[in-house]
Amino acid sequence: MRIEQSIARLEKEWEPDHGFFFILNDGVFDEEGLRRVTEVLEAIEYQPKGSINSRFVEVTWRMPLKLQQLATFMLENGEDHQRLVEAAKQIDELLERILGRA
């Protein structure tokens, strides 16, 4: 899958009511939502160095950060945060595969 094809699917995961990242705001970790996100990211082809679609960057750069922030909040409140840490790492690794390492 090309990056341009993935953007609309990833944008949906930020939408109110049903988007994976939106419902994280309520402290709800949706395994099915994570599966949707990782499925799209896994299907994207590696992008050689050069120009990257700016909308793709806008949609994806906050993904690991959002998961890490919620994990930190849960840890501070004595809640189980391990799945969020794992999900953040998984998404971060997928993005590195797509974009390459700096």
PDB file of N, CA and C in Angstrom:
ATOM      1  N   MET A   1       0.853  -1.181   0.000  1.00  0.00           N
ATOM      2  CA  MET A   1       0.000   0.000   0.000  1.00  0.00           C
ATOM      3  C   MET A   1       0.896   1.241   0.000  1.00  0.00           C
ATOM      4  N   ARG A   2       0.485   2.200  -0.783  1.00  0.00           N
ATOM      5  CA  ARG A   2       1.213   3.463  -0.811  1.00  0.00           C
ATOM      6  C   ARG A   2       0.719   4.364   0.329  1.00  0.00           C
ATOM      7  N   ILE A   3       1.577   5.259   0.767  1.00  0.00           N
ATOM      8  CA  ILE A   3       1.233   6.171   1.861  1.00  0.00           C
ATOM      9  C   ILE A   3      -0.050   6.940   1.553  1.00  0.00           C
ATOM     10  N   GLU A   4      -0.181   7.426   0.344  1.00  0.00           N
ATOM     11  CA  GLU A   4      -1.359   8.221  -0.024  1.00  0.00           C
ATOM     12  C   GLU A   4      -2.653   7.436   0.190  1.00  0.00           C
ATOM     13  N   GLN A   5      -2.609   6.125  -0.026  1.00  0.00           N
ATOM     14  CA  GLN A   5      -3.787   5.282   0.142  1.00  0.00           C
ATOM     15  C   GLN A   5      -4.115   5.043   1.617  1.00  0.00           C
ATOM     16  N   SER A   6      -3.138   5.147   2.468  1.00  0.00           N
ATOM     17  CA  SER A   6      -3.327   4.847   3.885  1.00  0.00           C
ATOM     18  C   SER A   6      -3.902   6.011   4.686  1.00  0.00           C
ATOM     19  N   ILE A   7      -3.741   7.208   4.182  1.00  0.00           N
ATOM     20  CA  ILE A   7      -4.074   8.404   4.974  1.00  0.00           C
ATOM     21  C   ILE A   7      -5.531   8.416   5.425  1.00  0.00           C
ATOM     22  N   ALA A   8      -6.467   8.185   4.532  1.00  0.00           N
ATOM     23  CA  ALA A   8      -7.892   8.227   4.906  1.00  0.00           C
ATOM     24  C   ALA A   8      -8.214   7.193   5.975  1.00  0.00           C
ATOM     25  N   ARG A   9      -7.635   6.013   5.866  1.00  0.00           N
ATOM     26  CA  ARG A   9      -7.894   4.967   6.866  1.00  0.00           C
ATOM     27  C   ARG A   9      -7.316   5.351   8.224  1.00  0.00           C
ATOM     28  N   LEU A  10      -6.140   5.954   8.223  1.00  0.00           N
ATOM     29  CA  LEU A  10      -5.528   6.358   9.484  1.00  0.00           C
ATOM     30  C   LEU A  10      -6.236   7.569  10.089  1.00  0.00           C
ATOM     31  N   GLU A  11      -6.719   8.474   9.245  1.00  0.00           N
ATOM     32  CA  GLU A  11      -7.473   9.632   9.755  1.00  0.00           C
ATOM     33  C   GLU A  11      -8.718   9.193  10.513  1.00  0.00           C
ATOM     34  N   LYS A  12      -9.348   8.136  10.062  1.00  0.00           N
ATOM     35  CA  LYS A  12     -10.556   7.636  10.739  1.00  0.00           C
ATOM     36  C   LYS A  12     -10.280   7.230  12.181  1.00  0.00           C
ATOM     37  N   GLU A  13      -9.060   6.844  12.467  1.00  0.00           N
ATOM     38  CA  GLU A  13      -8.721   6.404  13.824  1.00  0.00           C
ATOM     39  C   GLU A  13      -8.579   7.567  14.805  1.00  0.00           C
ATOM     40  N   TRP A  14      -8.694   8.799  14.314  1.00  0.00           N
ATOM     41  CA  TRP A  14      -8.688   9.993  15.166  1.00  0.00           C
ATOM     42  C   TRP A  14     -10.096  10.589  15.295  1.00  0.00           C
ATOM     43  N   GLU A  15     -11.070  10.032  14.585  1.00  0.00           N
ATOM     44  CA  GLU A  15     -12.426  10.593  14.568  1.00  0.00           C
ATOM     45  C   GLU A  15     -13.180  10.306  15.866  1.00  0.00           C
ATOM     46  N   PRO A  16     -14.092  11.213  16.232  1.00  0.00           N
ATOM     47  CA  PRO A  16     -14.898  11.032  17.451  1.00  0.00           C
ATOM     48  C   PRO A  16     -15.727   9.753  17.412  1.00  0.00           C
ATOM     49  N   ASP A  17     -15.978   9.256  18.593  1.00  0.00           N
ATOM     50  CA  ASP A  17     -16.870   8.134  18.863  1.00  0.00           C
ATOM     51  C   ASP A  17     -16.287   6.758  18.570  1.00  0.00           C
ATOM     52  N   HIS A  18     -15.626   6.560  17.451  1.00  0.00           N
ATOM     53  CA  HIS A  18     -15.177   5.212  17.125  1.00  0.00           C
ATOM     54  C   HIS A  18     -13.695   5.107  16.783  1.00  0.00           C
ATOM     55  N   GLY A  19     -13.011   6.200  16.619  1.00  0.00           N
ATOM     56  CA  GLY A  19     -11.587   6.168  16.275  1.00  0.00           C
ATOM     57  C   GLY A  19     -10.743   5.675  17.442  1.00  0.00           C
ATOM     58  N   PHE A  20      -9.797   4.809  17.155  1.00  0.00           N
ATOM     59  CA  PHE A  20      -8.941   4.220  18.187  1.00  0.00           C
ATOM     60  C   PHE A  20      -8.283   5.281  19.064  1.00  0.00           C
ATOM     61  N   PHE A  21      -7.671   6.281  18.448  1.00  0.00           N
ATOM     62  CA  PHE A  21      -6.959   7.296  19.230  1.00  0.00           C
ATOM     63  C   PHE A  21      -7.915   8.249  19.934  1.00  0.00           C
ATOM     64  N   PHE A  22      -9.081   8.467  19.366  1.00  0.00           N
ATOM     65  CA  PHE A  22     -10.064   9.335  20.022  1.00  0.00           C
ATOM     66  C   PHE A  22     -10.568   8.700  21.319  1.00  0.00           C
ATOM     67  N   ILE A  23     -10.927   7.409  21.263  1.00  0.00           N
ATOM     68  CA  ILE A  23     -11.476   6.788  22.480  1.00  0.00           C
ATOM     69  C   ILE A  23     -10.409   6.535  23.543  1.00  0.00           C
ATOM     70  N   LEU A  24      -9.125   6.611  23.146  1.00  0.00           N
ATOM     71  CA  LEU A  24      -8.076   6.546  24.165  1.00  0.00           C
ATOM     72  C   LEU A  24      -8.197   7.709  25.149  1.00  0.00           C
ATOM     73  N   ASN A  25      -8.750   8.831  24.678  1.00  0.00           N
ATOM     74  CA  ASN A  25      -8.952   9.984  25.567  1.00  0.00           C
ATOM     75  C   ASN A  25      -9.827   9.635  26.754  1.00  0.00           C
ATOM     76  N   ASP A  26     -10.707   8.651  26.570  1.00  0.00           N
ATOM     77  CA  ASP A  26     -11.577   8.201  27.662  1.00  0.00           C
ATOM     78  C   ASP A  26     -10.951   7.063  28.453  1.00  0.00           C
ATOM     79  N   GLY A  27      -9.701   6.746  28.151  1.00  0.00           N
ATOM     80  CA  GLY A  27      -9.015   5.672  28.856  1.00  0.00           C
ATOM     81  C   GLY A  27      -9.402   4.288  28.373  1.00  0.00           C
ATOM     82  N   VAL A  28     -10.005   4.206  27.199  1.00  0.00           N
ATOM     83  CA  VAL A  28     -10.439   2.920  26.656  1.00  0.00           C
ATOM     84  C   VAL A  28      -9.414   2.439  25.636  1.00  0.00           C
ATOM     85  N   PHE A  29      -8.809   1.296  25.910  1.00  0.00           N
ATOM     86  CA  PHE A  29      -7.865   0.700  24.971  1.00  0.00           C
ATOM     87  C   PHE A  29      -8.609  -0.365  24.178  1.00  0.00           C
ATOM     88  N   ASP A  30      -8.748  -0.121  22.883  1.00  0.00           N
ATOM     89  CA  ASP A  30      -9.516  -0.985  21.996  1.00  0.00           C
ATOM     90  C   ASP A  30      -8.565  -1.838  21.162  1.00  0.00           C
ATOM     91  N   GLU A  31      -8.458  -3.127  21.483  1.00  0.00           N
ATOM     92  CA  GLU A  31      -7.558  -4.024  20.754  1.00  0.00           C
ATOM     93  C   GLU A  31      -7.898  -4.070  19.266  1.00  0.00           C
ATOM     94  N   GLU A  32      -9.180  -4.052  18.943  1.00  0.00           N
ATOM     95  CA  GLU A  32      -9.599  -4.079  17.539  1.00  0.00           C
ATOM     96  C   GLU A  32      -9.134  -2.802  16.829  1.00  0.00           C
ATOM     97  N   GLY A  33      -9.213  -1.671  17.499  1.00  0.00           N
ATOM     98  CA  GLY A  33      -8.736  -0.421  16.927  1.00  0.00           C
ATOM     99  C   GLY A  33      -7.241  -0.460  16.677  1.00  0.00           C
ATOM    100  N   LEU A  34      -6.493  -0.992  17.640  1.00  0.00           N
ATOM    101  CA  LEU A  34      -5.048  -1.130  17.453  1.00  0.00           C
ATOM    102  C   LEU A  34      -4.767  -2.046  16.267  1.00  0.00           C
ATOM    103  N   ARG A  35      -5.521  -3.119  16.136  1.00  0.00           N
ATOM    104  CA  ARG A  35      -5.339  -4.031  15.013  1.00  0.00           C
ATOM    105  C   ARG A  35      -5.555  -3.322  13.682  1.00  0.00           C
ATOM    106  N   ARG A  36      -6.586  -2.466  13.623  1.00  0.00           N
ATOM    107  CA  ARG A  36      -6.851  -1.709  12.389  1.00  0.00           C
ATOM    108  C   ARG A  36      -5.661  -0.812  12.036  1.00  0.00           C
ATOM    109  N   VAL A  37      -5.145  -0.114  13.038  1.00  0.00           N
ATOM    110  CA  VAL A  37      -4.025   0.802  12.812  1.00  0.00           C
ATOM    111  C   VAL A  37      -2.786   0.037  12.359  1.00  0.00           C
ATOM    112  N   THR A  38      -2.432  -1.010  13.091  1.00  0.00           N
ATOM    113  CA  THR A  38      -1.220  -1.753  12.735  1.00  0.00           C
ATOM    114  C   THR A  38      -1.364  -2.459  11.391  1.00  0.00           C
ATOM    115  N   GLU A  39      -2.561  -2.895  11.064  1.00  0.00           N
ATOM    116  CA  GLU A  39      -2.798  -3.535   9.766  1.00  0.00           C
ATOM    117  C   GLU A  39      -2.489  -2.561   8.616  1.00  0.00           C
ATOM    118  N   VAL A  40      -2.933  -1.331   8.759  1.00  0.00           N
ATOM    119  CA  VAL A  40      -2.651  -0.319   7.733  1.00  0.00           C
ATOM    120  C   VAL A  40      -1.156  -0.035   7.673  1.00  0.00           C
ATOM    121  N   LEU A  41      -0.534   0.193   8.827  1.00  0.00           N
ATOM    122  CA  LEU A  41       0.894   0.513   8.849  1.00  0.00           C
ATOM    123  C   LEU A  41       1.739  -0.631   8.301  1.00  0.00           C
ATOM    124  N   GLU A  42       1.358  -1.865   8.603  1.00  0.00           N
ATOM    125  CA  GLU A  42       2.104  -3.022   8.096  1.00  0.00           C
ATOM    126  C   GLU A  42       2.011  -3.145   6.584  1.00  0.00           C
ATOM    127  N   ALA A  43       0.932  -2.654   6.001  1.00  0.00           N
ATOM    128  CA  ALA A  43       0.714  -2.774   4.558  1.00  0.00           C
ATOM    129  C   ALA A  43       1.435  -1.691   3.745  1.00  0.00           C
ATOM    130  N   ILE A  44       1.924  -0.668   4.419  1.00  0.00           N
ATOM    131  CA  ILE A  44       2.579   0.444   3.714  1.00  0.00           C
ATOM    132  C   ILE A  44       3.989   0.043   3.317  1.00  0.00           C
ATOM    133  N   GLU A  45       4.330   0.365   2.092  1.00  0.00           N
ATOM    134  CA  GLU A  45       5.661   0.076   1.573  1.00  0.00           C
ATOM    135  C   GLU A  45       6.689   1.035   2.182  1.00  0.00           C
ATOM    136  N   TYR A  46       7.918   0.547   2.308  1.00  0.00           N
ATOM    137  CA  TYR A  46       9.029   1.388   2.762  1.00  0.00           C
ATOM    138  C   TYR A  46       9.158   2.576   1.820  1.00  0.00           C
ATOM    139  N   GLN A  47       9.404   3.738   2.396  1.00  0.00           N
ATOM    140  CA  GLN A  47       9.565   4.959   1.610  1.00  0.00           C
ATOM    141  C   GLN A  47      11.037   5.355   1.599  1.00  0.00           C
ATOM    142  N   PRO A  48      11.682   5.240   0.430  1.00  0.00           N
ATOM    143  CA  PRO A  48      13.090   5.644   0.387  1.00  0.00           C
ATOM    144  C   PRO A  48      13.239   7.124   0.733  1.00  0.00           C
ATOM    145  N   LYS A  49      14.433   7.479   1.114  1.00  0.00           N
ATOM    146  CA  LYS A  49      14.684   8.876   1.496  1.00  0.00           C
ATOM    147  C   LYS A  49      14.218   9.819   0.408  1.00  0.00           C
ATOM    148  N   GLY A  50      13.663  10.897   0.836  1.00  0.00           N
ATOM    149  CA  GLY A  50      13.133  11.880  -0.105  1.00  0.00           C
ATOM    150  C   GLY A  50      11.923  12.536   0.510  1.00  0.00           C
ATOM    151  N   SER A  51      11.064  12.994  -0.308  1.00  0.00           N
ATOM    152  CA  SER A  51       9.872  13.706   0.144  1.00  0.00           C
ATOM    153  C   SER A  51       8.845  12.743   0.729  1.00  0.00           C
ATOM    154  N   ILE A  52       8.316  13.091   1.892  1.00  0.00           N
ATOM    155  CA  ILE A  52       7.276  12.299   2.545  1.00  0.00           C
ATOM    156  C   ILE A  52       5.999  13.135   2.553  1.00  0.00           C
ATOM    157  N   ASN A  53       4.891  12.496   2.295  1.00  0.00           N
ATOM    158  CA  ASN A  53       3.596  13.167   2.290  1.00  0.00           C
ATOM    159  C   ASN A  53       3.364  13.845   3.643  1.00  0.00           C
ATOM    160  N   SER A  54       3.168  15.148   3.639  1.00  0.00           N
ATOM    161  CA  SER A  54       3.037  15.901   4.893  1.00  0.00           C
ATOM    162  C   SER A  54       1.784  15.503   5.663  1.00  0.00           C
ATOM    163  N   ARG A  55       0.719  15.154   4.982  1.00  0.00           N
ATOM    164  CA  ARG A  55      -0.499  14.735   5.686  1.00  0.00           C
ATOM    165  C   ARG A  55      -0.260  13.411   6.419  1.00  0.00           C
ATOM    166  N   PHE A  56       0.508  12.525   5.832  1.00  0.00           N
ATOM    167  CA  PHE A  56       0.852  11.269   6.506  1.00  0.00           C
ATOM    168  C   PHE A  56       1.591  11.563   7.806  1.00  0.00           C
ATOM    169  N   VAL A  57       2.522  12.487   7.743  1.00  0.00           N
ATOM    170  CA  VAL A  57       3.278  12.865   8.943  1.00  0.00           C
ATOM    171  C   VAL A  57       2.331  13.441   9.990  1.00  0.00           C
ATOM    172  N   GLU A  58       1.412  14.307   9.583  1.00  0.00           N
ATOM    173  CA  GLU A  58       0.441  14.901  10.514  1.00  0.00           C
ATOM    174  C   GLU A  58      -0.408  13.839  11.198  1.00  0.00           C
ATOM    175  N   VAL A  59      -0.808  12.826  10.449  1.00  0.00           N
ATOM    176  CA  VAL A  59      -1.699  11.788  10.973  1.00  0.00           C
ATOM    177  C   VAL A  59      -0.956  10.812  11.886  1.00  0.00           C
ATOM    178  N   THR A  60       0.327  10.576  11.623  1.00  0.00           N
ATOM    179  CA  THR A  60       1.026   9.512  12.349  1.00  0.00           C
ATOM    180  C   THR A  60       1.970   9.950  13.463  1.00  0.00           C
ATOM    181  N   TRP A  61       2.495  11.153  13.439  1.00  0.00           N
ATOM    182  CA  TRP A  61       3.550  11.498  14.395  1.00  0.00           C
ATOM    183  C   TRP A  61       3.086  11.441  15.841  1.00  0.00           C
ATOM    184  N   ARG A  62       1.790  11.658  16.068  1.00  0.00           N
ATOM    185  CA  ARG A  62       1.275  11.662  17.443  1.00  0.00           C
ATOM    186  C   ARG A  62       0.903  10.274  17.953  1.00  0.00           C
ATOM    187  N   MET A  63       0.858   9.290  17.078  1.00  0.00           N
ATOM    188  CA  MET A  63       0.382   7.965  17.488  1.00  0.00           C
ATOM    189  C   MET A  63       1.160   7.380  18.677  1.00  0.00           C
ATOM    190  N   PRO A  64       2.477   7.190  18.556  1.00  0.00           N
ATOM    191  CA  PRO A  64       3.210   6.636  19.700  1.00  0.00           C
ATOM    192  C   PRO A  64       3.150   7.563  20.919  1.00  0.00           C
ATOM    193  N   LEU A  65       3.201   8.868  20.678  1.00  0.00           N
ATOM    194  CA  LEU A  65       3.150   9.837  21.766  1.00  0.00           C
ATOM    195  C   LEU A  65       1.843   9.725  22.553  1.00  0.00           C
ATOM    196  N   LYS A  66       0.727   9.600  21.851  1.00  0.00           N
ATOM    197  CA  LYS A  66      -0.585   9.479  22.497  1.00  0.00           C
ATOM    198  C   LYS A  66      -0.615   8.254  23.412  1.00  0.00           C
ATOM    199  N   LEU A  67      -0.125   7.127  22.917  1.00  0.00           N
ATOM    200  CA  LEU A  67      -0.100   5.897  23.710  1.00  0.00           C
ATOM    201  C   LEU A  67       0.833   6.025  24.909  1.00  0.00           C
ATOM    202  N   GLN A  68       1.984   6.649  24.704  1.00  0.00           N
ATOM    203  CA  GLN A  68       2.942   6.829  25.802  1.00  0.00           C
ATOM    204  C   GLN A  68       2.390   7.758  26.880  1.00  0.00           C
ATOM    205  N   GLN A  69       1.696   8.814  26.463  1.00  0.00           N
ATOM    206  CA  GLN A  69       1.117   9.744  27.433  1.00  0.00           C
ATOM    207  C   GLN A  69       0.083   9.049  28.305  1.00  0.00           C
ATOM    208  N   LEU A  70      -0.774   8.252  27.694  1.00  0.00           N
ATOM    209  CA  LEU A  70      -1.789   7.539  28.467  1.00  0.00           C
ATOM    210  C   LEU A  70      -1.143   6.493  29.369  1.00  0.00           C
ATOM    211  N   ALA A  71      -0.102   5.838  28.892  1.00  0.00           N
ATOM    212  CA  ALA A  71       0.604   4.860  29.713  1.00  0.00           C
ATOM    213  C   ALA A  71       1.205   5.527  30.944  1.00  0.00           C
ATOM    214  N   THR A  72       1.797   6.690  30.772  1.00  0.00           N
ATOM    215  CA  THR A  72       2.371   7.434  31.893  1.00  0.00           C
ATOM    216  C   THR A  72       1.288   7.818  32.889  1.00  0.00           C
ATOM    217  N   PHE A  73       0.154   8.305  32.385  1.00  0.00           N
ATOM    218  CA  PHE A  73      -0.962   8.668  33.246  1.00  0.00           C
ATOM    219  C   PHE A  73      -1.437   7.457  34.051  1.00  0.00           C
ATOM    220  N   MET A  74      -1.578   6.311  33.387  1.00  0.00           N
ATOM    221  CA  MET A  74      -2.043   5.103  34.068  1.00  0.00           C
ATOM    222  C   MET A  74      -1.035   4.640  35.108  1.00  0.00           C
ATOM    223  N   LEU A  75       0.250   4.707  34.780  1.00  0.00           N
ATOM    224  CA  LEU A  75       1.293   4.321  35.728  1.00  0.00           C
ATOM    225  C   LEU A  75       1.234   5.197  36.974  1.00  0.00           C
ATOM    226  N   GLU A  76       1.085   6.502  36.767  1.00  0.00           N
ATOM    227  CA  GLU A  76       1.007   7.428  37.896  1.00  0.00           C
ATOM    228  C   GLU A  76      -0.213   7.169  38.774  1.00  0.00           C
ATOM    229  N   ASN A  77      -1.248   6.574  38.201  1.00  0.00           N
ATOM    230  CA  ASN A  77      -2.469   6.269  38.955  1.00  0.00           C
ATOM    231  C   ASN A  77      -2.527   4.811  39.405  1.00  0.00           C
ATOM    232  N   GLY A  78      -1.413   4.110  39.285  1.00  0.00           N
ATOM    233  CA  GLY A  78      -1.339   2.740  39.763  1.00  0.00           C
ATOM    234  C   GLY A  78      -2.099   1.741  38.911  1.00  0.00           C
ATOM    235  N   GLU A  79      -2.391   2.091  37.675  1.00  0.00           N
ATOM    236  CA  GLU A  79      -3.128   1.190  36.791  1.00  0.00           C
ATOM    237  C   GLU A  79      -2.165   0.436  35.890  1.00  0.00           C
ATOM    238  N   ASP A  80      -2.641  -0.683  35.343  1.00  0.00           N
ATOM    239  CA  ASP A  80      -1.828  -1.486  34.434  1.00  0.00           C
ATOM    240  C   ASP A  80      -1.654  -0.732  33.120  1.00  0.00           C
ATOM    241  N   HIS A  81      -0.432  -0.470  32.766  1.00  0.00           N
ATOM    242  CA  HIS A  81      -0.134   0.329  31.587  1.00  0.00           C
ATOM    243  C   HIS A  81       0.693  -0.414  30.543  1.00  0.00           C
ATOM    244  N   GLN A  82       1.019  -1.669  30.819  1.00  0.00           N
ATOM    245  CA  GLN A  82       1.950  -2.416  29.973  1.00  0.00           C
ATOM    246  C   GLN A  82       1.474  -2.552  28.529  1.00  0.00           C
ATOM    247  N   ARG A  83       0.187  -2.794  28.299  1.00  0.00           N
ATOM    248  CA  ARG A  83      -0.300  -2.972  26.928  1.00  0.00           C
ATOM    249  C   ARG A  83      -0.132  -1.693  26.115  1.00  0.00           C
ATOM    250  N   LEU A  84      -0.306  -0.550  26.756  1.00  0.00           N
ATOM    251  CA  LEU A  84      -0.102   0.724  26.066  1.00  0.00           C
ATOM    252  C   LEU A  84       1.366   0.922  25.688  1.00  0.00           C
ATOM    253  N   VAL A  85       2.259   0.554  26.572  1.00  0.00           N
ATOM    254  CA  VAL A  85       3.686   0.655  26.294  1.00  0.00           C
ATOM    255  C   VAL A  85       4.042  -0.234  25.102  1.00  0.00           C
ATOM    256  N   GLU A  86       3.518  -1.453  25.102  1.00  0.00           N
ATOM    257  CA  GLU A  86       3.772  -2.384  24.000  1.00  0.00           C
ATOM    258  C   GLU A  86       3.213  -1.842  22.680  1.00  0.00           C
ATOM    259  N   ALA A  87       2.013  -1.287  22.721  1.00  0.00           N
ATOM    260  CA  ALA A  87       1.386  -0.749  21.509  1.00  0.00           C
ATOM    261  C   ALA A  87       2.181   0.445  20.968  1.00  0.00           C
ATOM    262  N   ALA A  88       2.647   1.308  21.856  1.00  0.00           N
ATOM    263  CA  ALA A  88       3.449   2.466  21.432  1.00  0.00           C
ATOM    264  C   ALA A  88       4.729   1.997  20.749  1.00  0.00           C
ATOM    265  N   LYS A  89       5.370   1.003  21.322  1.00  0.00           N
ATOM    266  CA  LYS A  89       6.598   0.457  20.739  1.00  0.00           C
ATOM    267  C   LYS A  89       6.306  -0.168  19.378  1.00  0.00           C
ATOM    268  N   GLN A  90       5.222  -0.906  19.277  1.00  0.00           N
ATOM    269  CA  GLN A  90       4.856  -1.552  18.023  1.00  0.00           C
ATOM    270  C   GLN A  90       4.622  -0.525  16.910  1.00  0.00           C
ATOM    271  N   ILE A  91       3.868   0.516  17.219  1.00  0.00           N
ATOM    272  CA  ILE A  91       3.585   1.550  16.222  1.00  0.00           C
ATOM    273  C   ILE A  91       4.852   2.319  15.864  1.00  0.00           C
ATOM    274  N   ASP A  92       5.666   2.621  16.858  1.00  0.00           N
ATOM    275  CA  ASP A  92       6.917   3.315  16.604  1.00  0.00           C
ATOM    276  C   ASP A  92       7.813   2.500  15.663  1.00  0.00           C
ATOM    277  N   GLU A  93       7.911   1.205  15.886  1.00  0.00           N
ATOM    278  CA  GLU A  93       8.726   0.336  15.030  1.00  0.00           C
ATOM    279  C   GLU A  93       8.166   0.269  13.608  1.00  0.00           C
ATOM    280  N   LEU A  94       6.842   0.228  13.464  1.00  0.00           N
ATOM    281  CA  LEU A  94       6.238   0.209  12.135  1.00  0.00           C
ATOM    282  C   LEU A  94       6.525   1.512  11.390  1.00  0.00           C
ATOM    283  N   LEU A  95       6.436   2.635  12.089  1.00  0.00           N
ATOM    284  CA  LEU A  95       6.718   3.915  11.450  1.00  0.00           C
ATOM    285  C   LEU A  95       8.194   4.015  11.042  1.00  0.00           C
ATOM    286  N   GLU A  96       9.079   3.477  11.871  1.00  0.00           N
ATOM    287  CA  GLU A  96      10.500   3.472  11.506  1.00  0.00           C
ATOM    288  C   GLU A  96      10.733   2.619  10.258  1.00  0.00           C
ATOM    289  N   ARG A  97      10.014   1.508  10.143  1.00  0.00           N
ATOM    290  CA  ARG A  97      10.153   0.658   8.967  1.00  0.00           C
ATOM    291  C   ARG A  97       9.684   1.397   7.714  1.00  0.00           C
ATOM    292  N   ILE A  98       8.591   2.131   7.837  1.00  0.00           N
ATOM    293  CA  ILE A  98       8.031   2.853   6.699  1.00  0.00           C
ATOM    294  C   ILE A  98       8.942   4.021   6.292  1.00  0.00           C
ATOM    295  N   LEU A  99       9.364   4.789   7.263  1.00  0.00           N
ATOM    296  CA  LEU A  99      10.088   6.026   6.995  1.00  0.00           C
ATOM    297  C   LEU A  99      11.602   5.860   7.011  1.00  0.00           C
ATOM    298  N   GLY A 100      12.078   4.779   7.552  1.00  0.00           N
ATOM    299  CA  GLY A 100      13.503   4.580   7.700  1.00  0.00           C
ATOM    300  C   GLY A 100      13.990   5.238   8.975  1.00  0.00           C
ATOM    301  N   ARG A 101      15.168   4.898   9.361  1.00  0.00           N
ATOM    302  CA  ARG A 101      15.755   5.491  10.576  1.00  0.00           C
ATOM    303  C   ARG A 101      16.509   6.751  10.209  1.00  0.00           C
ATOM    304  N   ALA A 102      16.514   7.689  11.125  1.00  0.00           N
ATOM    305  CA  ALA A 102      17.235   8.961  10.892  1.00  0.00           C
ATOM    306  C   ALA A 102      18.723   8.751  10.926  1.00  0.00           C
TER     307      ALA A 102
END
